Amino acid sequence: MSNDKYDVIIGLEIHVQTNTKSKMFCNCPTGYFQKEPNTQVCPVCLGLPGALPLPNKRAIELCILMGLATNCNIADEIYFDRKHYFYPDLPKGYQISQYKRPICSDGYVDLDNEVRIEIERIHQEEDVAKSTHHIEKNTNKEYSLIDYNKSGVPLIEIVTKPCIRSAKDAKDFATKIRQIARYLGISDADMEKGQMRCEPNISVQEKGKWEYKDGKILPIGEYRLNAKVEVKNIGSITAVEKSIEYEVERLIEEIENGKEIVQQTRGWNADKGVTEFQRSKETADDYRYMPEPDIPVIQVSKDDIDRISKEMIELPHEKVKRYMDNWGISKYSAEVISSTIENARYFEKLQEVLARSLNEKDAAIEASNWLMGTVYAIGNLDIDINDLAVLILAFKDGILTKNKAEEVLKDCIENSKDISDEVENIKKEKENTSGNIDTIIKEVLGKNEKAVNDYLNGKEASLGFLVGQVMQFTKGTANPNDVRDILIKELKK
Ligand code: ZN
Ligand code: MN
């Protein structure tokens, strides 16, 4: 990217379907995935004349919860507006959304690199139906089908200020939003299923010729700002970054070739890895926003906020900080562990169980090491936490080596053996051999005269060989450090 001459300016709009049982303005179920088309519809979500919308309280609570998690101001009155556009997937001819007064405004999210992404607003709206386009085999006639099961599913739209300066930050912000939505049960935010959709708007401006003020990009002096483009159809977090990188290159090339950028909407073609022109962009006026007359103003009380706040849990960035500050976990490990609520819960529970036998910090470090080094590699969070703790403590007590412990763990998972039973067996075996350890060492020394002489003649490596021999006799149950110490003592006699 030839960024020595241009700055990249990105704003992001993210739509997230929220987890509710029923749709935004009717009682139809929201779970439309793989359902028979047009089986979850009613006059409201079909937009039939005379049908009246009734707002979904839970959806609004989840919108507020997202606002609280992203440091937004929460409005004490909720207004809905009609956003008009004509498209077959929008049966009423308008979407019920929010215009001037969103529920949540002026928030922010801090990225791991400490860049602050400012959120302009989070508003509540409804999803549209799903169109699919087909060609009839015999006649080659094109036709479209519409499934209204998705029509009216609750959506929140998160809009950032144009404060993002790199494709990577845009991607990281989208990742944070997805993480928060999942942590708080606001949404599963599965992008493949369309539960979360990202639409970046991008412009490039000459360095030093613009400024960022009050959430806006303003030209300096005579400079004319280049128009921005908006990219749609982004189906994954990686595609957020890729589509922006592609678009930045394209915009710079256009400008360098003396072409004027027209404000436009483009689609991301994931197969080709390119953006494609769709249409020149409507302005806000085109939507003919007007207040929704069928929904009265909704009051949000302090009690409402208090009740919703109870659903707030410790968020990933707070966990990272606590793991680092209280327990000395590395930033990287803390981030991986807290990346999903499932990982974080498992870690915290394991720490808690280990802390019954170890001090709090050691318990955390062991839990972190074992998750990062072993459990995530196995990819199995079904391992019983108490069993795993037994294994870890057996390792800490020197009953088995790390390698041996990992071997036991894998064996138990693959062959559905009980970890605690296995550790118990190893303990017994070890007790038997430890009484015999001196005998075993004497036997090994007797059998390996050459290695003994080599060691005595200064060949240090022979010691390793002898330790290995003893370990083999004890089936890996002895502590190799202890064996090494005893061997040295014996050899010096
Ligand atoms: Zn309905
Ligand atoms: Mn929207």
CSV table of C-alpha atoms and ligand atoms in Angstrom, one decimal:
chain,number,residue,atom,x,y,z
A,1,MET,CA,0.0,0.0,0.0
A,2,SER,CA,1.6,3.3,-1.1
A,3,ASN,CA,0.6,5.2,2.0
A,4,ASP,CA,3.4,7.7,2.0
A,5,LYS,CA,1.2,10.2,0.2
A,6,TYR,CA,-2.3,9.3,1.4
A,7,ASP,CA,-4.1,8.6,4.7
A,8,VAL,CA,-6.8,5.9,4.9
A,9,ILE,CA,-10.1,6.9,6.5
A,10,ILE,CA,-12.5,4.2,7.5
A,11,GLY,CA,-15.9,4.1,9.2
A,12,LEU,CA,-17.6,0.8,10.0
A,13,GLU,CA,-21.3,-0.1,10.1
A,14,ILE,CA,-22.0,-3.4,11.7
A,15,HIS,CA,-25.4,-5.0,11.8
A,16,VAL,CA,-26.0,-7.7,14.4
A,17,GLN,CA,-29.1,-9.8,14.8
A,18,THR,CA,-29.9,-10.0,18.5
A,19,ASN,CA,-30.9,-13.2,20.3
A,20,THR,CA,-34.6,-13.0,20.9
A,21,LYS,CA,-37.3,-15.7,20.6
A,22,SER,CA,-39.7,-13.5,18.6
A,23,LYS,CA,-39.2,-10.8,15.9
A,24,MET,CA,-38.8,-7.1,16.5
A,25,PHE,CA,-42.4,-6.0,16.0
A,26,CYS,CA,-44.5,-9.3,16.0
A,27,ASN,CA,-44.6,-12.6,17.7
A,28,CYS,CA,-43.3,-14.7,14.8
A,29,PRO,CA,-40.2,-16.8,15.8
A,30,THR,CA,-36.8,-15.6,14.8
A,31,GLY,CA,-35.0,-18.9,14.1
A,32,TYR,CA,-35.3,-18.9,10.4
A,33,PHE,CA,-32.2,-20.9,9.5
A,34,GLN,CA,-33.0,-23.9,7.3
A,35,LYS,CA,-36.8,-23.4,7.9
A,36,GLU,CA,-39.3,-23.9,5.1
A,37,PRO,CA,-39.6,-20.5,3.4
A,38,ASN,CA,-42.5,-18.2,4.4
A,39,THR,CA,-43.7,-20.4,7.3
A,40,GLN,CA,-42.8,-17.9,10.1
A,41,VAL,CA,-44.7,-14.9,8.9
A,42,CYS,CA,-47.8,-12.8,9.9
A,43,PRO,CA,-49.5,-9.6,8.7
A,44,VAL,CA,-46.9,-7.5,10.6
A,45,CYS,CA,-43.7,-8.9,9.1
A,46,LEU,CA,-45.4,-9.3,5.7
A,47,GLY,CA,-46.1,-5.6,5.8
A,48,LEU,CA,-49.8,-6.1,5.1
A,49,PRO,CA,-51.9,-2.9,5.3
A,50,GLY,CA,-53.4,-2.1,8.7
A,51,ALA,CA,-51.0,-4.4,10.7
A,52,LEU,CA,-49.6,-2.7,13.7
A,53,PRO,CA,-46.0,-3.2,15.1
A,54,LEU,CA,-45.5,-4.0,18.8
A,55,PRO,CA,-41.9,-3.5,19.9
A,56,ASN,CA,-40.0,-6.4,21.4
A,57,LYS,CA,-38.8,-5.4,24.9
A,58,ARG,CA,-36.0,-8.0,25.0
A,59,ALA,CA,-34.5,-6.8,21.7
A,60,ILE,CA,-34.4,-3.3,23.1
A,61,GLU,CA,-32.8,-4.5,26.3
A,62,LEU,CA,-30.1,-6.3,24.3
A,63,CYS,CA,-29.4,-3.1,22.3
A,64,ILE,CA,-29.0,-1.2,25.5
A,65,LEU,CA,-26.7,-4.0,26.9
A,66,MET,CA,-24.5,-3.6,23.8
A,67,GLY,CA,-24.5,0.2,24.4
A,68,LEU,CA,-23.4,-0.3,28.1
A,69,ALA,CA,-20.7,-2.7,27.0
A,70,THR,CA,-19.3,-0.2,24.6
A,71,ASN,CA,-19.4,2.9,26.9
A,72,CYS,CA,-22.3,4.6,25.1
A,73,ASN,CA,-24.8,7.1,26.5
A,74,ILE,CA,-28.2,5.5,26.7
A,75,ALA,CA,-31.2,7.6,25.7
A,76,ASP,CA,-34.1,7.9,28.2
A,77,GLU,CA,-36.7,8.0,25.4
A,78,ILE,CA,-36.8,5.7,22.4
A,79,TYR,CA,-38.2,6.9,19.1
A,80,PHE,CA,-38.7,4.9,16.0
A,81,ASP,CA,-38.6,6.2,12.5
A,82,ARG,CA,-39.5,4.9,9.0
A,83,LYS,CA,-36.6,4.6,6.5
A,84,HIS,CA,-38.1,4.3,3.1
A,85,TYR,CA,-36.7,2.5,0.2
A,86,PHE,CA,-38.3,0.3,-2.5
A,87,TYR,CA,-37.1,-3.2,-2.7
A,88,PRO,CA,-39.0,-6.6,-2.9
A,89,ASP,CA,-37.3,-7.8,0.4
A,90,LEU,CA,-38.9,-4.9,2.2
A,91,PRO,CA,-42.6,-5.5,2.1
A,92,LYS,CA,-43.8,-2.3,3.8
A,93,GLY,CA,-41.7,-0.1,1.5
A,94,TYR,CA,-39.9,1.1,4.6
A,95,GLN,CA,-37.8,-0.3,7.4
A,96,ILE,CA,-38.6,0.7,11.0
A,97,SER,CA,-35.3,2.0,12.3
A,98,GLN,CA,-34.1,5.0,14.2
A,99,TYR,CA,-32.8,8.2,12.7
A,100,LYS,CA,-31.9,11.3,14.7
A,101,ARG,CA,-32.2,9.8,18.2
A,102,PRO,CA,-30.6,6.3,18.5
A,103,ILE,CA,-30.9,4.4,21.7
A,104,CYS,CA,-27.1,4.4,22.3
A,105,SER,CA,-24.6,7.1,21.3
A,106,ASP,CA,-21.1,8.3,21.8
A,107,GLY,CA,-19.4,5.2,22.9
A,108,TYR,CA,-16.0,3.6,22.3
A,109,VAL,CA,-14.1,0.4,22.2
A,110,ASP,CA,-10.3,0.2,22.9
A,111,LEU,CA,-8.4,-2.2,20.7
A,112,ASP,CA,-5.5,-4.4,22.1
A,113,ASN,CA,-3.0,-2.0,20.4
A,114,GLU,CA,-4.6,0.8,22.5
A,115,VAL,CA,-6.2,2.5,19.6
A,116,ARG,CA,-9.6,3.9,20.6
A,117,ILE,CA,-12.5,3.3,18.1
A,118,GLU,CA,-15.2,5.9,18.7
A,119,ILE,CA,-18.8,4.7,18.2
A,120,GLU,CA,-21.2,7.3,16.9
A,121,ARG,CA,-24.4,5.3,17.6
A,122,ILE,CA,-26.1,2.0,18.1
A,123,HIS,CA,-29.6,1.9,16.9
A,124,GLN,CA,-32.4,-0.6,16.9
A,125,GLU,CA,-34.1,-1.7,13.6
A,126,GLU,CA,-35.5,-4.8,11.9
A,127,ASP,CA,-34.1,-7.1,9.3
A,128,VAL,CA,-35.4,-7.5,5.8
A,129,ALA,CA,-36.6,-10.6,3.9
A,130,LYS,CA,-34.2,-12.8,1.9
A,131,SER,CA,-34.3,-12.8,-1.9
A,132,THR,CA,-32.8,-15.5,-4.0
A,133,HIS,CA,-32.3,-15.3,-7.8
A,134,HIS,CA,-32.8,-18.2,-10.1
A,135,ILE,CA,-32.8,-19.2,-13.8
A,136,GLU,CA,-35.5,-21.6,-15.1
A,137,LYS,CA,-33.8,-24.5,-16.8
A,138,ASN,CA,-36.0,-25.0,-19.9
A,139,THR,CA,-36.7,-21.4,-20.8
A,140,ASN,CA,-33.6,-19.6,-19.3
A,141,LYS,CA,-36.0,-17.1,-17.8
A,142,GLU,CA,-34.8,-15.3,-14.7
A,143,TYR,CA,-36.9,-15.2,-11.6
A,144,SER,CA,-36.6,-14.3,-7.9
A,145,LEU,CA,-38.0,-15.8,-4.8
A,146,ILE,CA,-38.5,-14.1,-1.5
A,147,ASP,CA,-38.5,-15.8,1.9
A,148,TYR,CA,-40.1,-13.5,4.5
A,149,ASN,CA,-39.0,-15.7,7.5
A,150,LYS,CA,-36.1,-13.3,8.1
A,151,SER,CA,-38.3,-10.2,7.7
A,152,GLY,CA,-38.6,-8.4,11.0
A,153,VAL,CA,-35.8,-10.2,12.9
A,154,PRO,CA,-34.4,-7.7,15.4
A,155,LEU,CA,-31.2,-6.0,14.3
A,156,ILE,CA,-28.9,-3.5,16.0
A,157,GLU,CA,-26.7,-1.3,13.9
A,158,ILE,CA,-23.4,-0.2,15.3
A,159,VAL,CA,-21.9,2.8,13.5
A,160,THR,CA,-18.4,4.1,14.2
A,161,LYS,CA,-17.1,7.6,13.5
A,162,PRO,CA,-14.7,7.8,10.6
A,163,CYS,CA,-11.8,7.4,13.1
A,164,ILE,CA,-10.4,4.0,11.9
A,165,ARG,CA,-7.0,4.4,10.1
A,166,SER,CA,-6.1,0.9,8.9
A,167,ALA,CA,-7.7,-2.2,7.6
A,168,LYS,CA,-6.2,-4.1,10.5
A,169,ASP,CA,-7.9,-1.9,13.1
A,170,ALA,CA,-11.2,-2.2,11.3
A,171,LYS,CA,-10.8,-6.0,11.4
A,172,ASP,CA,-9.9,-5.9,15.1
A,173,PHE,CA,-12.8,-3.7,15.9
A,174,ALA,CA,-15.2,-6.1,14.2
A,175,THR,CA,-13.6,-8.9,16.1
A,176,LYS,CA,-14.2,-7.0,19.4
A,177,ILE,CA,-17.8,-6.4,18.6
A,178,ARG,CA,-18.4,-10.0,17.8
A,179,GLN,CA,-16.6,-11.0,21.0
A,180,ILE,CA,-18.7,-8.7,23.2
A,181,ALA,CA,-21.9,-9.8,21.5
A,182,ARG,CA,-21.1,-13.5,22.2
A,183,TYR,CA,-19.8,-12.8,25.8
A,184,LEU,CA,-23.0,-11.1,26.7
A,185,GLY,CA,-25.3,-13.5,24.8
A,186,ILE,CA,-26.5,-10.5,22.7
A,187,SER,CA,-26.0,-12.5,19.5
A,188,ASP,CA,-24.2,-15.7,18.2
A,189,ALA,CA,-22.8,-13.2,15.7
A,190,ASP,CA,-22.2,-16.0,13.2
A,191,MET,CA,-21.1,-14.2,10.0
A,192,GLU,CA,-21.6,-17.2,7.8
A,193,LYS,CA,-25.2,-17.3,8.8
A,194,GLY,CA,-25.6,-13.5,8.3
A,195,GLN,CA,-26.1,-12.9,12.0
A,196,MET,CA,-23.4,-10.2,11.8
A,197,ARG,CA,-22.7,-8.1,8.7
A,198,CYS,CA,-20.0,-5.5,8.3
A,199,GLU,CA,-20.0,-2.6,5.9
A,200,PRO,CA,-16.9,-0.4,5.9
A,201,ASN,CA,-16.9,3.0,4.2
A,202,ILE,CA,-13.5,4.0,3.0
A,203,SER,CA,-11.8,7.1,1.6
A,204,VAL,CA,-8.2,8.1,1.0
A,205,GLN,CA,-7.1,11.7,1.5
A,206,GLU,CA,-3.8,13.4,0.9
A,207,LYS,CA,-1.7,13.6,4.0
A,208,GLY,CA,-1.8,16.9,5.8
A,209,LYS,CA,-4.8,18.2,3.8
A,210,TRP,CA,-7.6,17.1,6.1
A,211,GLU,CA,-8.4,17.1,9.8
A,212,TYR,CA,-10.5,15.0,12.1
A,213,LYS,CA,-12.8,17.2,14.2
A,214,ASP,CA,-15.9,16.4,16.2
A,215,GLY,CA,-16.2,13.0,14.6
A,216,LYS,CA,-15.9,14.4,11.1
A,217,ILE,CA,-13.3,14.6,8.4
A,218,LEU,CA,-12.8,18.2,7.3
A,219,PRO,CA,-10.7,19.6,4.4
A,220,ILE,CA,-7.9,22.0,5.2
A,221,GLY,CA,-7.8,25.2,3.1
A,222,GLU,CA,-8.7,24.7,-0.6
A,223,TYR,CA,-8.4,20.9,-0.5
A,224,ARG,CA,-11.4,19.0,-1.9
A,225,LEU,CA,-12.1,15.7,0.0
A,226,ASN,CA,-12.2,12.6,-2.0
A,227,ALA,CA,-15.6,10.8,-1.9
A,228,LYS,CA,-16.0,7.6,0.1
A,229,VAL,CA,-17.1,4.2,-1.1
A,230,GLU,CA,-19.1,1.7,0.9
A,231,VAL,CA,-18.4,-2.0,0.7
A,232,LYS,CA,-21.2,-4.5,1.2
A,233,ASN,CA,-21.7,-8.3,1.2
A,234,ILE,CA,-18.8,-9.0,3.6
A,235,GLY,CA,-19.1,-12.5,4.9
A,236,SER,CA,-16.2,-12.9,7.3
A,237,ILE,CA,-14.0,-10.9,9.6
A,238,THR,CA,-11.0,-11.6,7.4
A,239,ALA,CA,-12.9,-10.2,4.4
A,240,VAL,CA,-13.3,-6.9,6.3
A,241,GLU,CA,-9.6,-6.4,6.2
A,242,LYS,CA,-9.1,-7.8,2.7
A,243,SER,CA,-11.8,-5.8,1.1
A,244,ILE,CA,-10.5,-2.5,2.7
A,245,GLU,CA,-7.0,-3.3,1.6
A,246,TYR,CA,-8.2,-3.9,-1.9
A,247,GLU,CA,-10.3,-0.8,-2.0
A,248,VAL,CA,-7.5,1.5,-0.6
A,249,GLU,CA,-5.2,0.3,-3.4
A,250,ARG,CA,-7.9,0.8,-6.0
A,251,LEU,CA,-8.8,4.3,-4.8
A,252,ILE,CA,-5.2,5.4,-4.7
A,253,GLU,CA,-4.7,4.1,-8.3
A,254,GLU,CA,-7.8,6.0,-9.5
A,255,ILE,CA,-6.6,9.2,-7.9
A,256,GLU,CA,-3.1,8.8,-9.2
A,257,ASN,CA,-4.6,8.3,-12.7
A,258,GLY,CA,-6.4,11.7,-12.3
A,259,LYS,CA,-9.9,10.2,-12.0
A,260,GLU,CA,-12.6,11.6,-9.7
A,261,ILE,CA,-14.0,9.2,-7.1
A,262,VAL,CA,-17.8,9.1,-7.1
A,263,GLN,CA,-19.6,8.2,-3.9
A,264,GLN,CA,-20.7,4.7,-4.5
A,265,THR,CA,-21.6,1.3,-3.0
A,266,ARG,CA,-19.5,-1.7,-4.0
A,267,GLY,CA,-19.9,-5.4,-3.3
A,268,TRP,CA,-17.1,-7.7,-2.1
A,269,ASN,CA,-16.6,-10.6,-4.4
A,270,ALA,CA,-14.9,-13.1,-2.1
A,271,ASP,CA,-14.1,-15.6,-4.9
A,272,LYS,CA,-12.2,-13.1,-7.0
A,273,GLY,CA,-11.0,-11.1,-4.0
A,274,VAL,CA,-12.2,-7.8,-5.5
A,275,THR,CA,-14.8,-5.2,-4.9
A,276,GLU,CA,-17.4,-4.6,-7.7
A,277,PHE,CA,-19.4,-1.5,-8.5
A,278,GLN,CA,-23.1,-1.8,-7.4
A,279,ARG,CA,-24.6,1.7,-7.5
A,280,SER,CA,-23.9,5.3,-6.8
A,281,LYS,CA,-24.9,6.0,-3.2
A,282,GLU,CA,-28.2,7.4,-2.0
A,283,THR,CA,-28.0,10.3,0.3
A,284,ALA,CA,-29.9,10.4,3.6
A,285,ASP,CA,-32.6,12.4,2.0
A,286,ASP,CA,-33.5,9.6,-0.4
A,287,TYR,CA,-34.8,7.6,2.5
A,288,ARG,CA,-37.5,10.2,3.3
A,289,TYR,CA,-37.1,9.5,7.1
A,290,MET,CA,-40.2,10.2,9.1
A,291,PRO,CA,-41.3,9.4,12.6
A,292,GLU,CA,-43.1,6.0,13.0
A,293,PRO,CA,-46.6,7.0,14.0
A,294,ASP,CA,-47.6,3.5,15.1
A,295,ILE,CA,-45.1,3.2,17.9
A,296,PRO,CA,-45.4,5.6,20.9
A,297,VAL,CA,-42.3,7.0,22.6
A,298,ILE,CA,-40.9,4.4,25.0
A,299,GLN,CA,-39.5,5.6,28.3
A,300,VAL,CA,-36.3,4.1,29.7
A,301,SER,CA,-36.1,4.5,33.4
A,302,LYS,CA,-33.1,4.2,35.7
A,303,ASP,CA,-34.6,1.0,37.1
A,304,ASP,CA,-34.6,-0.4,33.5
A,305,ILE,CA,-30.9,0.4,33.1
A,306,ASP,CA,-30.1,-1.0,36.6
A,307,ARG,CA,-31.9,-4.2,35.6
A,308,ILE,CA,-30.1,-4.5,32.3
A,309,SER,CA,-26.8,-3.7,33.9
A,310,LYS,CA,-27.1,-6.9,36.0
A,311,GLU,CA,-26.5,-8.8,32.8
A,312,MET,CA,-23.2,-7.2,32.4
A,313,ILE,CA,-20.3,-9.6,33.0
A,314,GLU,CA,-16.6,-9.0,33.1
A,315,LEU,CA,-15.6,-8.3,29.5
A,316,PRO,CA,-12.5,-9.8,27.7
A,317,HIS,CA,-10.3,-6.7,28.1
A,318,GLU,CA,-11.1,-6.6,31.8
A,319,LYS,CA,-10.3,-10.2,32.1
A,320,VAL,CA,-7.0,-9.7,30.3
A,321,LYS,CA,-6.0,-6.9,32.7
A,322,ARG,CA,-7.0,-8.9,35.8
A,323,TYR,CA,-5.2,-12.1,34.6
A,324,MET,CA,-2.0,-10.0,34.0
A,325,ASP,CA,-2.2,-7.8,37.1
A,326,ASN,CA,-3.3,-10.4,39.7
A,327,TRP,CA,-1.7,-13.5,38.4
A,328,GLY,CA,1.2,-12.5,36.1
A,329,ILE,CA,-0.2,-14.2,33.0
A,330,SER,CA,1.4,-13.0,29.8
A,331,LYS,CA,-0.6,-10.6,27.7
A,332,TYR,CA,-0.7,-13.1,24.8
A,333,SER,CA,-1.9,-15.9,26.9
A,334,ALA,CA,-4.5,-13.7,28.7
A,335,GLU,CA,-5.8,-12.6,25.3
A,336,VAL,CA,-6.1,-16.2,24.0
A,337,ILE,CA,-7.7,-17.4,27.2
A,338,SER,CA,-10.3,-14.6,27.3
A,339,SER,CA,-11.0,-14.7,23.6
A,340,THR,CA,-14.2,-16.7,24.2
A,341,ILE,CA,-16.3,-16.9,27.3
A,342,GLU,CA,-16.1,-20.7,27.2
A,343,ASN,CA,-12.3,-20.6,27.4
A,344,ALA,CA,-12.3,-17.9,30.1
A,345,ARG,CA,-14.8,-19.8,32.3
A,346,TYR,CA,-12.8,-23.0,31.9
A,347,PHE,CA,-9.6,-21.3,32.8
A,348,GLU,CA,-11.1,-19.5,35.9
A,349,LYS,CA,-12.6,-22.8,37.2
A,350,LEU,CA,-9.4,-24.7,36.7
A,351,GLN,CA,-7.5,-21.9,38.5
A,352,GLU,CA,-10.0,-22.1,41.3
A,353,VAL,CA,-9.6,-25.9,41.7
A,354,LEU,CA,-5.8,-25.8,41.6
A,355,ALA,CA,-5.8,-22.9,44.1
A,356,ARG,CA,-7.1,-25.4,46.7
A,357,SER,CA,-3.6,-27.0,46.6
A,358,LEU,CA,-1.4,-24.3,45.2
A,359,ASN,CA,-1.1,-20.6,45.9
A,360,GLU,CA,-3.5,-18.4,43.8
A,361,LYS,CA,-0.8,-17.2,41.4
A,362,ASP,CA,0.8,-20.6,40.8
A,363,ALA,CA,-2.6,-22.1,40.2
A,364,ALA,CA,-3.3,-19.4,37.6
A,365,ILE,CA,0.1,-19.9,35.9
A,366,GLU,CA,-0.2,-23.7,35.8
A,367,ALA,CA,-3.8,-23.4,34.5
A,368,SER,CA,-2.6,-21.0,31.8
A,369,ASN,CA,0.4,-23.1,30.8
A,370,TRP,CA,-1.7,-26.3,30.6
A,371,LEU,CA,-4.4,-24.6,28.5
A,372,MET,CA,-2.1,-22.8,26.2
A,373,GLY,CA,0.5,-25.6,25.8
A,374,THR,CA,-1.7,-28.7,25.9
A,375,VAL,CA,-5.4,-28.5,26.1
A,376,TYR,CA,-6.0,-26.0,23.3
A,377,ALA,CA,-3.7,-28.1,21.1
A,378,ILE,CA,-5.9,-31.1,21.8
A,379,GLY,CA,-8.8,-28.9,21.2
A,380,ASN,CA,-11.0,-30.4,23.9
A,381,LEU,CA,-12.7,-28.3,26.6
A,382,ASP,CA,-14.8,-31.3,27.6
A,383,ILE,CA,-12.0,-32.6,29.8
A,384,ASP,CA,-13.3,-32.7,33.4
A,385,ILE,CA,-11.8,-29.8,35.2
A,386,ASN,CA,-11.3,-31.8,38.5
A,387,ASP,CA,-9.6,-34.6,36.6
A,388,LEU,CA,-7.3,-32.2,34.8
A,389,ALA,CA,-6.4,-30.6,38.1
A,390,VAL,CA,-5.5,-34.0,39.5
A,391,LEU,CA,-3.1,-34.5,36.6
A,392,ILE,CA,-1.6,-31.1,36.9
A,393,LEU,CA,-1.0,-31.5,40.6
A,394,ALA,CA,0.6,-34.9,40.0
A,395,PHE,CA,3.0,-33.2,37.6
A,396,LYS,CA,3.6,-30.4,40.1
A,397,ASP,CA,4.4,-33.1,42.8
A,398,GLY,CA,6.9,-34.6,40.5
A,399,ILE,CA,4.9,-37.9,40.2
A,400,LEU,CA,5.1,-37.6,36.5
A,401,THR,CA,6.9,-35.6,33.9
A,402,LYS,CA,5.2,-33.1,31.7
A,403,ASN,CA,5.6,-35.4,28.7
A,404,LYS,CA,4.2,-38.3,30.6
A,405,ALA,CA,1.3,-36.3,31.9
A,406,GLU,CA,0.4,-35.1,28.4
A,407,GLU,CA,0.7,-38.7,27.2
A,408,VAL,CA,-1.8,-39.8,30.0
A,409,LEU,CA,-4.1,-37.0,29.1
A,410,LYS,CA,-4.2,-37.9,25.4
A,411,ASP,CA,-4.6,-41.6,26.1
A,412,CYS,CA,-7.5,-40.9,28.5
A,413,ILE,CA,-9.3,-38.8,26.0
A,414,GLU,CA,-8.7,-41.2,23.1
A,415,ASN,CA,-9.6,-44.3,25.0
A,416,SER,CA,-12.2,-42.8,27.4
A,417,LYS,CA,-10.2,-43.7,30.5
A,418,ASP,CA,-10.6,-41.9,33.8
A,419,ILE,CA,-7.8,-39.5,34.4
A,420,SER,CA,-7.9,-39.7,38.2
A,421,ASP,CA,-7.8,-43.5,38.1
A,422,GLU,CA,-4.8,-43.4,35.7
A,423,VAL,CA,-2.9,-41.0,38.0
A,424,GLU,CA,-3.7,-43.2,41.0
A,425,ASN,CA,-2.2,-46.2,39.1
A,426,ILE,CA,0.9,-44.3,38.2
A,427,LYS,CA,1.3,-43.2,41.8
A,428,LYS,CA,1.2,-46.8,43.0
A,429,GLU,CA,3.6,-47.9,40.4
A,430,LYS,CA,5.9,-45.1,41.3
A,431,GLU,CA,5.8,-46.0,45.0
A,432,ASN,CA,6.7,-49.6,44.0
A,433,THR,CA,9.6,-48.5,41.8
A,434,SER,CA,10.8,-45.7,44.1
A,435,GLY,CA,11.7,-48.3,46.7
A,436,ASN,CA,13.6,-50.0,44.0
A,437,ILE,CA,15.1,-46.9,42.4
A,438,ASP,CA,18.6,-47.6,44.0
A,439,THR,CA,18.4,-51.2,42.8
A,440,ILE,CA,17.4,-50.1,39.3
A,441,ILE,CA,20.2,-47.5,39.2
A,442,LYS,CA,22.8,-50.1,40.3
A,443,GLU,CA,21.5,-52.5,37.7
A,444,VAL,CA,21.7,-49.8,34.9
A,445,LEU,CA,25.2,-48.9,35.9
A,446,GLY,CA,26.3,-52.5,35.9
A,447,LYS,CA,24.9,-53.2,32.5
A,448,ASN,CA,26.4,-50.1,30.8
A,449,GLU,CA,30.0,-50.2,31.7
A,450,LYS,CA,31.0,-48.3,28.6
A,451,ALA,CA,28.7,-45.4,29.2
A,452,VAL,CA,29.9,-45.2,32.8
A,453,ASN,CA,33.6,-45.2,31.8
A,454,ASP,CA,32.8,-42.6,29.1
A,455,TYR,CA,31.2,-40.3,31.7
A,456,LEU,CA,34.1,-40.8,34.1
A,457,ASN,CA,36.5,-39.8,31.3
A,458,GLY,CA,34.6,-36.6,30.8
A,459,LYS,CA,32.0,-37.4,28.3
A,460,GLU,CA,29.0,-35.5,29.8
A,461,ALA,CA,26.5,-36.8,27.2
A,462,SER,CA,26.7,-40.3,28.6
A,463,LEU,CA,24.9,-39.1,31.7
A,464,GLY,CA,21.8,-38.4,29.6
A,465,PHE,CA,21.9,-41.8,28.1
A,466,LEU,CA,22.1,-43.4,31.6
A,467,VAL,CA,19.2,-41.2,32.8
A,468,GLY,CA,17.2,-42.4,29.8
A,469,GLN,CA,17.9,-46.1,30.7
A,470,VAL,CA,16.7,-45.6,34.3
A,471,MET,CA,13.6,-43.8,33.1
A,472,GLN,CA,12.8,-46.6,30.7
A,473,PHE,CA,13.0,-49.1,33.6
A,474,THR,CA,10.6,-47.0,35.7
A,475,LYS,CA,8.2,-46.5,32.8
A,476,GLY,CA,8.7,-42.8,33.0
A,477,THR,CA,7.3,-42.6,36.5
A,478,ALA,CA,10.6,-41.4,38.1
A,479,ASN,CA,11.5,-37.8,38.2
A,480,PRO,CA,14.4,-37.4,35.7
A,481,ASN,CA,16.0,-34.7,37.8
A,482,ASP,CA,16.1,-36.9,40.8
A,483,VAL,CA,17.5,-39.8,38.8
A,484,ARG,CA,20.2,-37.5,37.4
A,485,ASP,CA,21.2,-36.4,41.0
A,486,ILE,CA,21.3,-40.0,42.3
A,487,LEU,CA,23.3,-41.1,39.3
A,488,ILE,CA,25.9,-38.4,39.7
A,489,LYS,CA,26.2,-39.4,43.4
A,490,GLU,CA,26.6,-43.1,42.5
A,491,LEU,CA,29.1,-42.4,39.7
A,492,LYS,CA,31.3,-40.3,42.0
A,493,LYS,CA,31.5,-43.1,44.6
B,1,ZN,ZN,-44.6,-11.8,12.0
B,2,MN,MN,-29.2,-0.6,9.0
